[in-house]
CSV table of C-alpha atoms and ligand atoms in Angstrom, one decimal:
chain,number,residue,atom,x,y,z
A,1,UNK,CA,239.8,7.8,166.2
A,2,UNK,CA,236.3,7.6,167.5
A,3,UNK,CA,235.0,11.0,169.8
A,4,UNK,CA,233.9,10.3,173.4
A,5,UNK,CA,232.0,13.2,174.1
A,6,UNK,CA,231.3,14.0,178.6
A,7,UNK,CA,229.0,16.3,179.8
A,8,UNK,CA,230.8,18.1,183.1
A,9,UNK,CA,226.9,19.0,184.5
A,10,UNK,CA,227.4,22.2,186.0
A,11,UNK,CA,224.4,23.6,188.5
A,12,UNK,CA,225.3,26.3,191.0
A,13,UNK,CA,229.0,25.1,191.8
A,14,UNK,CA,228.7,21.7,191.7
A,15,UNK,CA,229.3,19.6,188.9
A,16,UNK,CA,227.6,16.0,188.1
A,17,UNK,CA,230.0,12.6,188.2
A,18,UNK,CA,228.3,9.6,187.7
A,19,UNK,CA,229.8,6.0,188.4
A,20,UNK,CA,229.7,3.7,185.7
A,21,UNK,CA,228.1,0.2,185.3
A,22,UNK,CA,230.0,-1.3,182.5
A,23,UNK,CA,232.1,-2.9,181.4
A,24,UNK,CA,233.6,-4.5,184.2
A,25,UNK,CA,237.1,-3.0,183.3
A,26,UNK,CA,235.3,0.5,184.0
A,27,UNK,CA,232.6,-0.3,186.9
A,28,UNK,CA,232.8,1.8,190.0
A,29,UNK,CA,234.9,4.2,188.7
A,30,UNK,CA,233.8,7.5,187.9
A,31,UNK,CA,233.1,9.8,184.8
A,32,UNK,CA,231.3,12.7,182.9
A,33,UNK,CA,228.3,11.4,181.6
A,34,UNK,CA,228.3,10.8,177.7
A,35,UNK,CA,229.2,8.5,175.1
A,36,UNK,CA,230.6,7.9,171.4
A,37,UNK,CA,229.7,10.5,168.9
A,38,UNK,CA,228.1,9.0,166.3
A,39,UNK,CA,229.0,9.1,162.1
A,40,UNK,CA,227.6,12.7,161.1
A,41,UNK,CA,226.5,13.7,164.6
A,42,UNK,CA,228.2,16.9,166.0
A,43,UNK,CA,230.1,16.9,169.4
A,44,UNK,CA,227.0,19.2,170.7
A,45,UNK,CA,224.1,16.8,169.4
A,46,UNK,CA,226.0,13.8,170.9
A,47,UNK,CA,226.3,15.3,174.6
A,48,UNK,CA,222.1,16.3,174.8
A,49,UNK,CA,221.5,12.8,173.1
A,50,UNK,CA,223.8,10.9,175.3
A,51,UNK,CA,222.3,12.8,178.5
A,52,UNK,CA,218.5,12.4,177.0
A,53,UNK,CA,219.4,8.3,177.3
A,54,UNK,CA,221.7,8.7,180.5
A,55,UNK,CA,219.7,10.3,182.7
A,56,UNK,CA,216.3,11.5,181.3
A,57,UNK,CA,217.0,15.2,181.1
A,58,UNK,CA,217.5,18.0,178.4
A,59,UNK,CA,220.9,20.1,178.3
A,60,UNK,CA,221.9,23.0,176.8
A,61,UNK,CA,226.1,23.1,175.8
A,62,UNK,CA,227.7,26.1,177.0
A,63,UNK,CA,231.2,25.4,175.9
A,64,UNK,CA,234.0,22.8,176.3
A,65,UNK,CA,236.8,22.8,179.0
A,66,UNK,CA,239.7,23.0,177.3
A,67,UNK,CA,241.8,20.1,175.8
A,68,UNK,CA,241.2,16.5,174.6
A,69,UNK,CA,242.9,13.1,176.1
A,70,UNK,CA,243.8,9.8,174.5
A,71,UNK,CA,241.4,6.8,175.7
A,72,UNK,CA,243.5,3.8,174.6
A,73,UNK,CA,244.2,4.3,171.1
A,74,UNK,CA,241.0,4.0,169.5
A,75,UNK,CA,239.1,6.8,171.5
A,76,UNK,CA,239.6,10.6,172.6
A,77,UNK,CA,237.6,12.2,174.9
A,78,UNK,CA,236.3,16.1,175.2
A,79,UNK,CA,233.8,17.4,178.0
A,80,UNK,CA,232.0,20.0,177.5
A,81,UNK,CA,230.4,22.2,179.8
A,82,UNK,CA,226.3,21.6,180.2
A,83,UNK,CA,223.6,23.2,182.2
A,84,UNK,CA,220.0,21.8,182.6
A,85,UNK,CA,217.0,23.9,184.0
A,86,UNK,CA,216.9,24.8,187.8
A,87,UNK,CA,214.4,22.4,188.5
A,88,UNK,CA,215.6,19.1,186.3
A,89,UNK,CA,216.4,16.1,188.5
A,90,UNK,CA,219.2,13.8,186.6
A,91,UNK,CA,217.5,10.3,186.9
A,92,UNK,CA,220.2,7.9,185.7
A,93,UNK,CA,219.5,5.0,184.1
A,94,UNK,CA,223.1,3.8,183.2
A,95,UNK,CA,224.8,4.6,186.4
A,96,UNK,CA,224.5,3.2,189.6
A,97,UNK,CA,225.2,6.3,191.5
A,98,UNK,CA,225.5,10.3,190.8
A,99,UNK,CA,226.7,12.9,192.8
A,100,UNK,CA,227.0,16.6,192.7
A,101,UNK,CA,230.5,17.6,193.8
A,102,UNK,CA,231.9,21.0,194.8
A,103,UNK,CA,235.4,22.4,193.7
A,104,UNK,CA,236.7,20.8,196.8
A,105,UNK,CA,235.0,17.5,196.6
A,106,UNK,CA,236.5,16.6,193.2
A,107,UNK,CA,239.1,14.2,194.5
A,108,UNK,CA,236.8,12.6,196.8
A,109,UNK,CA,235.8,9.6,193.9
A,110,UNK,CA,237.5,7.9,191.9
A,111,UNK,CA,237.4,8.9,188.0
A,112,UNK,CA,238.3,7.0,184.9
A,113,UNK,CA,241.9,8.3,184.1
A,114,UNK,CA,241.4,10.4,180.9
A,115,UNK,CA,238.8,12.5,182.9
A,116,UNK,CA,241.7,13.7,185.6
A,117,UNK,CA,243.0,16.2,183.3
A,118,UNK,CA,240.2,18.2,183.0
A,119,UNK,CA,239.8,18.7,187.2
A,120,UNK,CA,242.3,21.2,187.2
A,121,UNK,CA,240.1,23.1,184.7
A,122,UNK,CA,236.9,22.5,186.5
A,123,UNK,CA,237.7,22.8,190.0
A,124,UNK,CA,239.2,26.6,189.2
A,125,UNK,CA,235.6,27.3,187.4
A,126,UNK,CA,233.5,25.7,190.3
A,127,UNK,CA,235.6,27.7,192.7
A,128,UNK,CA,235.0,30.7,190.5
A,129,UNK,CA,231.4,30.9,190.0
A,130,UNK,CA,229.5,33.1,191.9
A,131,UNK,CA,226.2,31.8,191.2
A,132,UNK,CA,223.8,29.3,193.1
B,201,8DG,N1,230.9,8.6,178.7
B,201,8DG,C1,232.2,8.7,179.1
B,201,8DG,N2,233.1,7.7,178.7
B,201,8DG,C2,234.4,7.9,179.1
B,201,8DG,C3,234.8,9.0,180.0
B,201,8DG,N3,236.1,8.8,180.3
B,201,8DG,C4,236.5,7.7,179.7
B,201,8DG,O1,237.7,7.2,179.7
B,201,8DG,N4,235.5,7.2,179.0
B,201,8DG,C5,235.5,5.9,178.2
B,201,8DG,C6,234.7,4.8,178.7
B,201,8DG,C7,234.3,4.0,177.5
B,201,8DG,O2,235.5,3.2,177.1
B,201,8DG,C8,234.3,5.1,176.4
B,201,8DG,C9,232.9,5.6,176.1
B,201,8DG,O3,232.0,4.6,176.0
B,201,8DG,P1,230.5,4.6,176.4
B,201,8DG,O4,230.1,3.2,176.8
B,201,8DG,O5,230.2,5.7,177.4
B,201,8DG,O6,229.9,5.0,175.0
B,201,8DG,P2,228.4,4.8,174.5
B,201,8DG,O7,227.4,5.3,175.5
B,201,8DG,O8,228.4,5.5,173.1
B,201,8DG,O9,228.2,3.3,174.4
B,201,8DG,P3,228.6,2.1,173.3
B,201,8DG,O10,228.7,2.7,171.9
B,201,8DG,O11,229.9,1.5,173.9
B,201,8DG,O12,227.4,1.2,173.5
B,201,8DG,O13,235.1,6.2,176.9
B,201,8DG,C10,233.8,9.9,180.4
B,201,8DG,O14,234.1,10.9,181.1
B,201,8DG,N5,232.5,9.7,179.9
């Protein structure tokens, strides 16, 4: 089993989804930005690399929302929970669009399947957090 590693992007209460590219099987939907940890990389080093490539910024990990979820057979995917400095602008060179959604907004695109289990999770600590 190979780690997929998302960053859930958290600024204020809004978190970060990005629509993806490629391949066509997984264009236009929607996801945590991130990618396959690599052999001898931790979970950590593979979110701030993947988000360095992504979309140009530098992260900090905070934690990890709780859980892990089968993609296919080959793949399981955590998110971890990611803040950037307050005046960072996520320029994304993978995906065609981003967008910073609030705890009631989460429904409002369409995400790759594995990611809908961790909604629950982060819509309670969007709607929670008092700051921003
Ligand atoms: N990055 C990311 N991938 C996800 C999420 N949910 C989900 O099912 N996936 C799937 C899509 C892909 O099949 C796989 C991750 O592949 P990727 O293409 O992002 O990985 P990568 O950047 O390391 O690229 P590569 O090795 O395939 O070139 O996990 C998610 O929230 N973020």
């Amino acid at each position: 089993m190979t780690a997929v590693v998302g960053a859930a992007i958290v600024r204020g209460r809004r978190v970060l989804a990005a629509r993806r590219t490629t391949p066509p099987e997984t264009a236009g939907r929607w996801e945590f930005p991130g990618g396959k940890v690599e052999a001898g990389e931790s979970p950590e080093a593979a979110v701030v690399r993947e988000i360095r490539e992504e979309l140009g910024c530098a992260v900090a990990v905070t934690g990890w929302l709780p859980g892990e979820v089968a993609i296919g057979e080959r793949h399981v995917l955590r998110v971890a929970l990611v803040s950037t400095a307050a005046d960072v602008d996520p320029d994304p060179v993978e995906h065609d669009e981003i967008r910073w959604l609030a705890a009631g907004e989460l429904e409002t695109v369409d995400w790759l399947e594995p990611d809908r289990p961790f909604l629950p999770h982060l819509r309670a600590l969007l709607a929670a957090d008092g700051r921003g």
